[in-house]
Coordinates of C-alpha atoms and ligand atoms in Angstrom, one line a residue:
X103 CA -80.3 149.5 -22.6
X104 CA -78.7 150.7 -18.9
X105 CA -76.1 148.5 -18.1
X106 CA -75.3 147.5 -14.2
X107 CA -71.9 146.9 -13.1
X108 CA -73.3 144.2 -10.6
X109 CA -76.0 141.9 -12.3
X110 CA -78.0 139.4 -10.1
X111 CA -80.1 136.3 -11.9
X112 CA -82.2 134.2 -10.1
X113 CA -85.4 132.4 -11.0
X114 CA -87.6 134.5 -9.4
X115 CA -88.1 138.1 -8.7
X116 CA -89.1 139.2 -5.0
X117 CA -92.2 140.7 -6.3
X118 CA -95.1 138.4 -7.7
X119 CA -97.0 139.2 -10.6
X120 CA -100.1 140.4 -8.6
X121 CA -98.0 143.4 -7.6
X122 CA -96.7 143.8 -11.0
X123 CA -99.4 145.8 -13.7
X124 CA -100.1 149.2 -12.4
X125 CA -96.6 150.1 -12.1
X126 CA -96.9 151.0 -8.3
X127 CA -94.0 149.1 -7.2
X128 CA -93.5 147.4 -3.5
X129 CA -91.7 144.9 -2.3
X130 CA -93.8 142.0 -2.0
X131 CA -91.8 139.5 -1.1
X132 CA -92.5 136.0 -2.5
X133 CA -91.7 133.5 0.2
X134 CA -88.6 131.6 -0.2
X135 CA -84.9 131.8 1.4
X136 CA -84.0 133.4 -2.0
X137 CA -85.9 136.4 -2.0
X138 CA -86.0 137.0 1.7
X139 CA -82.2 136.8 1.9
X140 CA -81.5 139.1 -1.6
X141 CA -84.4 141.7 -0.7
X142 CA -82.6 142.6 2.1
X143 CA -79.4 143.7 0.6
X144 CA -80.3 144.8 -3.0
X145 CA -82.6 146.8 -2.4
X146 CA -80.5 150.0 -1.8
X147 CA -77.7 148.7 -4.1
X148 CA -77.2 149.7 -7.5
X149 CA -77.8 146.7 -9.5
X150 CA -80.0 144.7 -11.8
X151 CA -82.0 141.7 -10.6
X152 CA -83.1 139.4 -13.4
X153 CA -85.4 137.0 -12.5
X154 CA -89.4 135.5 -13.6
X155 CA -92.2 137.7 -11.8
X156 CA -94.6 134.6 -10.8
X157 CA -96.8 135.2 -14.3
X158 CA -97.3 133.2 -17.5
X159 CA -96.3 134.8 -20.7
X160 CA -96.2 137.9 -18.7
X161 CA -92.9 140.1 -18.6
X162 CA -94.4 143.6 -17.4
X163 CA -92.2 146.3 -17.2
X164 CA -91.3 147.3 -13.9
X165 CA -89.8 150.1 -12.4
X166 CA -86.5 150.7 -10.2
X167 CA -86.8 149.7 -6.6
X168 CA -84.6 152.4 -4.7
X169 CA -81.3 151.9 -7.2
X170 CA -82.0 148.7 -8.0
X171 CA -83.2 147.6 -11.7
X172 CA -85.7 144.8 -12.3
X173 CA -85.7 143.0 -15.5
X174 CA -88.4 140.5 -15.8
X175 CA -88.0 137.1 -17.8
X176 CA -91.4 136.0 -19.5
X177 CA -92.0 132.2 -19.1
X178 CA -93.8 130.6 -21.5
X179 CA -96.5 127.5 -20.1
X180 CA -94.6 125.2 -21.7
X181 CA -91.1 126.3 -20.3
X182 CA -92.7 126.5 -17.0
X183 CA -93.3 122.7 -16.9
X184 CA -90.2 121.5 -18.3
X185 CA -88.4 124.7 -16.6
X186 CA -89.2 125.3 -13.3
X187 CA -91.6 122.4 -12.4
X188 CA -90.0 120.0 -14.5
X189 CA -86.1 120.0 -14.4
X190 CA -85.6 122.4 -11.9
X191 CA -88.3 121.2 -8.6
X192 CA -89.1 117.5 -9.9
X193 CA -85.5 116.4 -10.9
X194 CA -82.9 118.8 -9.3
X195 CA -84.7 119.8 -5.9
X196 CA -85.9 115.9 -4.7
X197 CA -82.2 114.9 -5.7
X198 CA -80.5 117.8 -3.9
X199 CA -82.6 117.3 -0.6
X200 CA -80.8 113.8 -0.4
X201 CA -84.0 112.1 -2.5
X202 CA -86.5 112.3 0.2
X203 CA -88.9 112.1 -2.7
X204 CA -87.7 110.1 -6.0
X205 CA -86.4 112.6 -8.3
X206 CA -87.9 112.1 -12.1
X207 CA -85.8 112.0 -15.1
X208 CA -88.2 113.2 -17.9
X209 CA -86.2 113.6 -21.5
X210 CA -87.7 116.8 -22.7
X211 CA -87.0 118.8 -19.9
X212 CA -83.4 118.9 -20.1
X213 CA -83.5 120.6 -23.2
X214 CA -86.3 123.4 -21.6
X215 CA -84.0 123.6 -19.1
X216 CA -81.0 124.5 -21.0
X217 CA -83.1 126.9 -23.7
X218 CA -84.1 128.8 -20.3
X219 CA -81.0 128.8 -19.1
X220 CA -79.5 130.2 -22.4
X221 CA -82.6 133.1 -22.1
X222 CA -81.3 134.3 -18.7
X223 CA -77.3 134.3 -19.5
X224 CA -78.6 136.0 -22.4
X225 CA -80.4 138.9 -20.5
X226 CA -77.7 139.1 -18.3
X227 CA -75.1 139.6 -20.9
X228 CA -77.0 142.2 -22.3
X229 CA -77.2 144.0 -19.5
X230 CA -73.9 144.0 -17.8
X231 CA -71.2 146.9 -18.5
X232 CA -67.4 145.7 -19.1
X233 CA -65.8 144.4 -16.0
X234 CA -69.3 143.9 -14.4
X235 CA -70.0 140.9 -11.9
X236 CA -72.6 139.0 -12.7
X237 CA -74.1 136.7 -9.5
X238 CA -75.8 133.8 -10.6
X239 CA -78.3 132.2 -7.7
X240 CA -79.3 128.5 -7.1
X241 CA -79.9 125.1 -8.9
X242 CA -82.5 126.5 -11.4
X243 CA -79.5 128.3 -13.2
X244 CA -77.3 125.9 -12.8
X245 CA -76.1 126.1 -16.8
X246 CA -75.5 130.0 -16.8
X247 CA -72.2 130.3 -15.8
X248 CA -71.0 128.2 -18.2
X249 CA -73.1 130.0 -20.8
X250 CA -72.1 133.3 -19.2
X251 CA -68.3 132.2 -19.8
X252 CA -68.9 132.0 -23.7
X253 CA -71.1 134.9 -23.9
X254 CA -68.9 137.3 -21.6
X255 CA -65.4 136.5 -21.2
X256 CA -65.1 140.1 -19.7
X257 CA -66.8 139.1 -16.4
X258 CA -66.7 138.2 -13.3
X259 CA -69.2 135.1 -13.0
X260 CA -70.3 134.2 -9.5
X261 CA -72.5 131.3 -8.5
X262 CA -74.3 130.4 -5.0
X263 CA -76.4 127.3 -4.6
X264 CA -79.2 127.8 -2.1
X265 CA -79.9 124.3 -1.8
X266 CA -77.5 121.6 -0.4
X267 CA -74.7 119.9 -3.4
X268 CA -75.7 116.2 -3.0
X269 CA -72.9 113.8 -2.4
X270 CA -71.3 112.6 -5.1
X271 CA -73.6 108.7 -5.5
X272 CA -76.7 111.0 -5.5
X273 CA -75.4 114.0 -8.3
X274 CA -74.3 110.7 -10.2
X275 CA -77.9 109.7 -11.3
X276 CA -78.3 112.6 -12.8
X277 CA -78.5 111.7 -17.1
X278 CA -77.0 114.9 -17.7
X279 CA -74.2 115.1 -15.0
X280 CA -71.0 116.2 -16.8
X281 CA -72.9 118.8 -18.4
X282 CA -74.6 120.2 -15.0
X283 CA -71.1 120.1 -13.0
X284 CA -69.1 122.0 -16.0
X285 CA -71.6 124.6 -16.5
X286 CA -71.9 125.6 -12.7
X287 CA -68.0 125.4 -12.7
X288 CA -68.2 128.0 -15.5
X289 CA -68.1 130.2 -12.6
X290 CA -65.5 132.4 -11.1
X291 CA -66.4 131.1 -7.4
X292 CA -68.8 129.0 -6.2
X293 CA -70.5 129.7 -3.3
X294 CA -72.5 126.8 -0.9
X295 CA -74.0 126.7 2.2
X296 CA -71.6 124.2 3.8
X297 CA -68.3 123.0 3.4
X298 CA -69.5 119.5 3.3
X299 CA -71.2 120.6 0.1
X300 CA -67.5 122.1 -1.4
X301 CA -66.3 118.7 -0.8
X302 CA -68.9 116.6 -2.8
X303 CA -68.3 119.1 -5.6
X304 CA -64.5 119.0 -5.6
X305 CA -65.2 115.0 -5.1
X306 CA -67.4 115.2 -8.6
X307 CA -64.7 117.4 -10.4
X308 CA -62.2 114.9 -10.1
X309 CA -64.3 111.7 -11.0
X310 CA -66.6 113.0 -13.5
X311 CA -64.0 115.7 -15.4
X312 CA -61.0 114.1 -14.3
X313 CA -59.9 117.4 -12.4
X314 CA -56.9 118.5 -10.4
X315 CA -59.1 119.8 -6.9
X316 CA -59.4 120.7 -3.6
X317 CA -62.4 121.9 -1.4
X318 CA -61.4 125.3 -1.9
X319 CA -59.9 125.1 -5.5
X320 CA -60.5 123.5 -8.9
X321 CA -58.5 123.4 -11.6
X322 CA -60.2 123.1 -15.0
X323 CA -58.9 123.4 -18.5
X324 CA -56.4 125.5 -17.2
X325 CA -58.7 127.9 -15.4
X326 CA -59.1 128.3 -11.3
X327 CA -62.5 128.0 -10.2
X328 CA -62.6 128.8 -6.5
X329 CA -65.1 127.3 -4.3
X330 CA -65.9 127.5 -0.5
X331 CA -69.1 127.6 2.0
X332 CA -70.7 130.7 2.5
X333 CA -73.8 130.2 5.1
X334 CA -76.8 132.1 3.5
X335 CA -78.4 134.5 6.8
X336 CA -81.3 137.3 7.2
X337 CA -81.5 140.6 7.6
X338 CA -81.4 140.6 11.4
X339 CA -82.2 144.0 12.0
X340 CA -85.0 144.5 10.1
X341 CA -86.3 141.2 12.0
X342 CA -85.6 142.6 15.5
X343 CA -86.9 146.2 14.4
X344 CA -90.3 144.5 13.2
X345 CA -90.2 142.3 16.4
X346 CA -89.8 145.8 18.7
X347 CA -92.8 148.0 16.8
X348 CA -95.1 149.0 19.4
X349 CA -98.4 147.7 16.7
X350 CA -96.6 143.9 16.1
X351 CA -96.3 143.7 19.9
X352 CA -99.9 144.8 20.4
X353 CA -100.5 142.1 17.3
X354 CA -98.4 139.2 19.2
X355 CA -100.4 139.6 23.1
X356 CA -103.8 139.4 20.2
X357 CA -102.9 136.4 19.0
X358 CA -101.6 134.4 22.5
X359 CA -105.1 135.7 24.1
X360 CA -107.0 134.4 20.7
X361 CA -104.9 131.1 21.4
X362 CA -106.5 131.0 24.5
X363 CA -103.4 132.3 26.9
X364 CA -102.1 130.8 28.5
X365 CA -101.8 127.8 26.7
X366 CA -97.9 127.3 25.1
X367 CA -98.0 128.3 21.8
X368 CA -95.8 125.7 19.4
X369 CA -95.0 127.4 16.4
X370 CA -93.9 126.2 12.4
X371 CA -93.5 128.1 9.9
X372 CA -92.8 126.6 5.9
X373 CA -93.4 126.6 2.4
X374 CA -95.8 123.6 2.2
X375 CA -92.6 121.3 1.1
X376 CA -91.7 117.5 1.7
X377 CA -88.5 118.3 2.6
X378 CA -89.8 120.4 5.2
X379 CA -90.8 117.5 7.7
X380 CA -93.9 118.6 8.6
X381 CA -95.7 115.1 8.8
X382 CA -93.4 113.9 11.1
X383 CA -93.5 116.7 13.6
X384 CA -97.4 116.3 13.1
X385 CA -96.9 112.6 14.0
X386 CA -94.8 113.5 16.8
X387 CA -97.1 116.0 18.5
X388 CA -100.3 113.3 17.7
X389 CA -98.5 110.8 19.5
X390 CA -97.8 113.1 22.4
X391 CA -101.6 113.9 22.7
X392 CA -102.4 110.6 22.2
X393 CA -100.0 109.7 25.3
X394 CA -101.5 112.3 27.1
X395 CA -97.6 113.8 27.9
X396 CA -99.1 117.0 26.2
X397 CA -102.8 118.6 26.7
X398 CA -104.8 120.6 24.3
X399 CA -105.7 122.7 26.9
X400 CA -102.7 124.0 28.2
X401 CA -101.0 123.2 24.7
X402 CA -101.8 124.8 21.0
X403 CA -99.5 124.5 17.8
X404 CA -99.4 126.6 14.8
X405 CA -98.7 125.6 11.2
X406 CA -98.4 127.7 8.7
X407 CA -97.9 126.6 5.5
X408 CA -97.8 129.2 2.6
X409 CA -98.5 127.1 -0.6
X410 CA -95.8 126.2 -3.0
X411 CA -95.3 124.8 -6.5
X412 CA -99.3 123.8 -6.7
X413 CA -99.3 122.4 -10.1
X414 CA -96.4 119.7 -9.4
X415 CA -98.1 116.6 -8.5
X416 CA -96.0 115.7 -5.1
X417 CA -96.9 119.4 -3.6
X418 CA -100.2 118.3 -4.3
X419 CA -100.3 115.3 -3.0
X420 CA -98.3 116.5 0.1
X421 CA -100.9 118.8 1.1
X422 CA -104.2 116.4 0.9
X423 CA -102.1 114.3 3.3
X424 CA -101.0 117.3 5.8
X425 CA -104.7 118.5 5.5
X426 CA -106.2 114.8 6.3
X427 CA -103.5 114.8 9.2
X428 CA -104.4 118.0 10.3
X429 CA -108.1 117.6 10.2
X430 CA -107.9 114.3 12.0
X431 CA -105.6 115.6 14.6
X432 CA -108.2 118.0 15.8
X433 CA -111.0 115.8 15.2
X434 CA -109.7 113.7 18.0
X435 CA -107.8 115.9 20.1
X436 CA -109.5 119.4 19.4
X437 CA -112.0 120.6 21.8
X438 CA -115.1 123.2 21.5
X439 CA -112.8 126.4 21.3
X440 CA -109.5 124.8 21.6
X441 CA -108.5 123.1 18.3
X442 CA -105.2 121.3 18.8
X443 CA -103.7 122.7 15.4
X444 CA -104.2 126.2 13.9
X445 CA -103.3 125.3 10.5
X446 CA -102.6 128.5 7.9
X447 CA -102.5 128.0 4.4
X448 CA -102.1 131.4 3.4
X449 CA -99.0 134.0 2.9
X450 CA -98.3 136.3 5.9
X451 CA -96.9 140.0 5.3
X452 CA -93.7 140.4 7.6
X453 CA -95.4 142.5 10.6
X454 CA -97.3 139.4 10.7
X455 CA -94.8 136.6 10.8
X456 CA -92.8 139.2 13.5
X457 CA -96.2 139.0 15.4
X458 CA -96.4 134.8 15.3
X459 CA -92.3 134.5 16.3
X460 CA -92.9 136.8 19.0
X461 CA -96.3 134.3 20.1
X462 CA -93.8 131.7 20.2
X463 CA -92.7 129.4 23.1
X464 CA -91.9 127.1 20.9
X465 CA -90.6 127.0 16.9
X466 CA -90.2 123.5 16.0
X467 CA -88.3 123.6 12.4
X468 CA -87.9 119.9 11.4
X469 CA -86.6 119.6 7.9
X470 CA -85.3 116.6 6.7
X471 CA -82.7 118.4 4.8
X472 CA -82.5 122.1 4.5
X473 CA -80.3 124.3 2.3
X474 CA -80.6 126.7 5.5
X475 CA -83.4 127.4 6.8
X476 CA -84.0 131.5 7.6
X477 CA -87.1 130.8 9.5
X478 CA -85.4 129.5 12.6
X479 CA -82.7 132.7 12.1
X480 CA -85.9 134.4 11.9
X481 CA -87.3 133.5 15.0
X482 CA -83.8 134.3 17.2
X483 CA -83.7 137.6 15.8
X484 CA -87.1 138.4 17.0
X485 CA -86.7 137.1 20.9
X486 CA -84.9 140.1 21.8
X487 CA -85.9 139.3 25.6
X488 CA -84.0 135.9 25.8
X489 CA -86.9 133.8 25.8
X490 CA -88.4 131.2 23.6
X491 CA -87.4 127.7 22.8
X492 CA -85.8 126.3 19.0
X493 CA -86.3 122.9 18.4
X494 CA -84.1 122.5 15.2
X495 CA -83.4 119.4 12.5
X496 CA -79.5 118.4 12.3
X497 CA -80.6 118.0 8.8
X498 CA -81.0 122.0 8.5
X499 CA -78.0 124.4 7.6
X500 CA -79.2 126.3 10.5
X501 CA -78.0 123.6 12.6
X502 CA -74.1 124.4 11.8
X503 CA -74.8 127.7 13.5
X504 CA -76.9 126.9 16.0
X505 CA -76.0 124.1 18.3
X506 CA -77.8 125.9 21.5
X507 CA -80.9 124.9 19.7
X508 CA -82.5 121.7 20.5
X509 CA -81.6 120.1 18.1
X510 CA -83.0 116.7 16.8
X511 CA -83.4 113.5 14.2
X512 CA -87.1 114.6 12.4
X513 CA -86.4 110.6 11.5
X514 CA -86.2 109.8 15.1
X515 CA -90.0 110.0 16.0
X516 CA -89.3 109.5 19.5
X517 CA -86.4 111.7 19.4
X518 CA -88.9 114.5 18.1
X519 CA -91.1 113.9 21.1
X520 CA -88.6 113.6 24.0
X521 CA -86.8 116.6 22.3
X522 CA -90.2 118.8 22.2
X523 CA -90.8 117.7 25.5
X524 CA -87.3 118.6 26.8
X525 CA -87.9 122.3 25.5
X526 CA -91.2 122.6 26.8
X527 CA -90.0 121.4 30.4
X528 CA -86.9 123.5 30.2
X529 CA -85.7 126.1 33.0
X530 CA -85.9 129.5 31.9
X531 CA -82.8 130.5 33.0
X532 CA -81.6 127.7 30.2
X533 CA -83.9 129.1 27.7
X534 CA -82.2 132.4 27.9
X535 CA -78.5 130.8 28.3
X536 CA -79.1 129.0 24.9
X537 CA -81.1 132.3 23.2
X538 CA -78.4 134.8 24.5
X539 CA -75.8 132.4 22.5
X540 CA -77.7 131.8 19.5
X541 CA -78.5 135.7 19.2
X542 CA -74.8 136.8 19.8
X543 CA -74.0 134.6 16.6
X544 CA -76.7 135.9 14.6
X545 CA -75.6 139.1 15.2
X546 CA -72.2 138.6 13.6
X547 CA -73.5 136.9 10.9
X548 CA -76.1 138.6 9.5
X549 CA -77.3 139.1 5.8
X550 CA -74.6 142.2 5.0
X551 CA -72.0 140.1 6.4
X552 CA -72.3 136.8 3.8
X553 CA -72.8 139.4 0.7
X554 CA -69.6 141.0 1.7
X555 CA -68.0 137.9 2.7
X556 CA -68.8 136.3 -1.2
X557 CA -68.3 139.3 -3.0
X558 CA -65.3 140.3 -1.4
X559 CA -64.1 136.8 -2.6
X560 CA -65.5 136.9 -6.0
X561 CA -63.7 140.4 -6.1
X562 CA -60.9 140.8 -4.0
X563 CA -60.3 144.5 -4.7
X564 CA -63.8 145.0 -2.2
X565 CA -65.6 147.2 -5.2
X566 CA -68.4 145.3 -5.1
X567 CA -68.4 144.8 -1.5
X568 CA -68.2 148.8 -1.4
X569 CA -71.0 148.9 -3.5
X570 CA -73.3 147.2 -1.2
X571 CA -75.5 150.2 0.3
X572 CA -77.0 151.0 4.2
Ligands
ADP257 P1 -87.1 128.0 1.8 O1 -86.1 128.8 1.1 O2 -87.0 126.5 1.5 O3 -88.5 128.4 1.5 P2 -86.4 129.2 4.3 O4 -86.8 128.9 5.7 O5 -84.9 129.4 4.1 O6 -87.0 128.1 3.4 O7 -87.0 130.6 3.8 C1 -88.4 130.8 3.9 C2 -88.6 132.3 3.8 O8 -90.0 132.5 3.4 C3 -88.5 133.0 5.1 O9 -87.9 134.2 5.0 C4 -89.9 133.1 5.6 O10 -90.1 134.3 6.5 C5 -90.7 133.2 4.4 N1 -92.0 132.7 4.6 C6 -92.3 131.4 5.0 N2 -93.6 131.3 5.2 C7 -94.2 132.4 4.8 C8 -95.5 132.9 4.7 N3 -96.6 132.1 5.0 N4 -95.7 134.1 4.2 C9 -94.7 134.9 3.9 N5 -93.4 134.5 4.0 C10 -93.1 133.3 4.4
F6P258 O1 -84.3 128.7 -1.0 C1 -84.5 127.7 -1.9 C2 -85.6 128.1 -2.9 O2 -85.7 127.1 -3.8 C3 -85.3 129.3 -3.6 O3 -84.5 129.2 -4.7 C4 -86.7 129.7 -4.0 O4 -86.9 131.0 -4.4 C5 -87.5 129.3 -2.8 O5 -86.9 128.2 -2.3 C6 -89.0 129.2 -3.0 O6 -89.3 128.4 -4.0 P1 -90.1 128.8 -5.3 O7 -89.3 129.9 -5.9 O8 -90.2 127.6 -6.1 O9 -91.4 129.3 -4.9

């Protein structure tokens, strides 16, 4: 077995099982912060990613990407449901977006969880040389560095949570609290998207484990866990060279003259997700049309929504009630040639989704909580001329970053409206005042910035910083 001295675990692989059996290996990126954020820096890193490819039961062997080594985790059926759409998306992810749909405590899937769990600190024992660092990603894996701790008292253990840490009354429901907290403290450093987020854990450690902390420091059994926010970003210049190729530009005028140019394009882009808000901006742009304060025919918007954990029943549910919405929406607003929603239910290569930011005069991104968000980072690192509008959720991470975006309550129907008004109506000398500043952020913080920024803090002698390739 070839052993990595930087060993990365997440729950899934950026390649989906599709892509997987004749050994001809691309990136096909699954869609999801995770992978879109990772891809871009591991890819020319020497490392191992561990992670599930997408399959059941499946566990193909797949060969290096540049220097990078995939090791695929096989997932039984069973461990799927308890796993992954169980514990991990039914329990954790609903209580982590602040319970905007009721989390469900099932028994049985604790104990999935954990013998997963156990699987991947395994492979990533396995496969990490002495000294290695070992980076352990998001609230599917939430047990492994405490596992890791036991297994490998060699390494360095890193953890970053994707997803927002819920204030302490919301973590507290949890039936297996004490357990969840300890084993993600089995890290070295924890990494989170805000510093809100550092202070609910710290808040947790000392009233669950009765620990001696600080938002930046927590003292356990004698050991130092270190903890501190690390905003998650894209790979800007991949985005902007995408955005620039002659063919997506030629692809972008396509699609405003097949929108029926020059209507103003509103554009949203999300995995098909309750957290994502996408009834209530659909609300918000129904009641506009219904107002008559917005017109189909100088007016289009564009959903997509790229399907997402299918066989858990909420997701389902979710999208017969966007697809009603939808359907209804364009049934009494749509006219012969001019529907009032383009609604795409499909995945989109990355030319593409380059193509739709650049068609953009609007991206309206209205989750009601959001570990991040890289779609709205997406769409500023495409509008390399200054223009185009961001109507953005408070309740995104984005929003820390961004405040030249317009941003908005999703709660606040009327908010949304008067907001999506505001950036239609806006001067575009104001447009490009707010882009310029949003882009000139953006480009300090970019995706090679926040791995070096966290893994110079996991490892302050900057080898594994170093290590991170161009
Ligand atoms: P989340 O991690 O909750 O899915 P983010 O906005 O942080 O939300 O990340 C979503 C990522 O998935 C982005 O990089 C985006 O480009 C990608 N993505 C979203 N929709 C699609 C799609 N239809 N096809 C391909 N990739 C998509
Ligand atoms: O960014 C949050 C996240 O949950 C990632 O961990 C995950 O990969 C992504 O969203 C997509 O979800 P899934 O892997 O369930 O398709």
């Amino acid at each position: 077995m070839r052993q990595s001295s930087l060993v990365v675990v997440a729950n899934r692989l950026p390649l989906d099982d599709s892509a997987a059996p004749d050994g001809a290996c691309e990136w096909r990126r699954s869609p999801g912060g995770l992978a879109s954020a990772l891809h871009a820096i591991l890819q020319q890193t020497p490392a191992t990613w561990i992670g599930w490819n997408g399959g059941i039961d499946s566990a193909p062997v797949l060969p290096d990407i540049g220097t990078l080594r995939i090791r695929p985790i096989a997932l039984s059926e069973k461990e799927l449901r308890g796993y992954y759409e169980g514990f991990a998306n039914s329990t954790l992810w609903p209580l982590y977006h602040d319970a905007v749909e009721q989390p469900v405590f099932h028994r049985d899937w604790f104990q999935t969880y954990r013998d997963v769990n156990r699987r991947f600190a395994e492979a990533a024992a396995e496969v990490a040389e002495p000294g290695a660092a070992i980076w352990v990603q998001d609230y599917h894996l939430q047990l492994v560095p405490g596992l890791l701790r036991e297994l490998r008292p060699d390494v360095l253990i890193g953890f970053f949570l994707h997803v927002p840490f819920p204030p302490p009354e919301l973590f507290m429901q949890l039936p297996r609290r004490t357990e969840l907290l300890t084993g993600m403290l089995g890290a070295d450093l924890v990494g989170l998207q805000r510093p809100q987020a550092a202070h609910n854990v710290a808040q947790l450690a000392t009233k669950l484990l009765g620990a001696q902390a600080t938002d930046d420091q927590i003292t356990l059994d004698g050991r130092v866990v270190r903890t501190g926010a690390f905003p998650v970003s894209i790979d800007v210049s991949e985005m902007a060279a995408l955005a620039a190729r002659p063919d997506v530009v030629k692809r972008a005028a396509k699609m405003r003259a097949d929108l029926g140019q020059p209507r103003r394009v509103l554009l949203s882009v999300d995995r098909l997700d309750y957290t994502k808000g996408i009834e209530h901006r659909l609300t918000a742009y129904s009641e506009l049309l219904r107002d008559g304060r917005v017109k189909v025919r100088d007016t289009v918007m564009v959903q997509v929504a790229v399907p997402s954990r299918e066989r858990v029943d909420s997701y389902r549910v979710l999208r017969d009630r966007i697809e009603g919405e939808v359907g209804r929406i364009n049934g009494e607003y749509g006219r012969v040639g001019e529907p009032a929603i383009h609604y795409l239910n499909q995945p989109f290569d990355r030319a593409d989704l380059a193509a739709l930011y650049l068609t953009a005069d609007l991206m309206v991104v209205t989750p009601l909580r959001d570990g991040m968000n890289l779609v709205a980072k997406e769409y500023v690192a495409a509008r390399a001329d200054g223009t185009g509008a961001l109507v953005l959720s408070e309740f995104a991470g984005a929003a820390a970053e961004f405040e030249h975006a317009f941003l908005v309550n999703p709660h606040d129907v009327d908010g949304l409206k008067a907001t999506l008004l505001s950036a239609m109506g806006a001067e575009p000398a104001d447009l490009r005042r707010r882009m310029r500043a949003m882009r000139e952020h953006l480009s300090g913080h970019d995706i090679l910035a926040w791995a070096r920024a966290y893994l110079t803090a996991l490892d302050h002698t900057g080898r594994l910083a170093a290590g991170l390739l161009r």
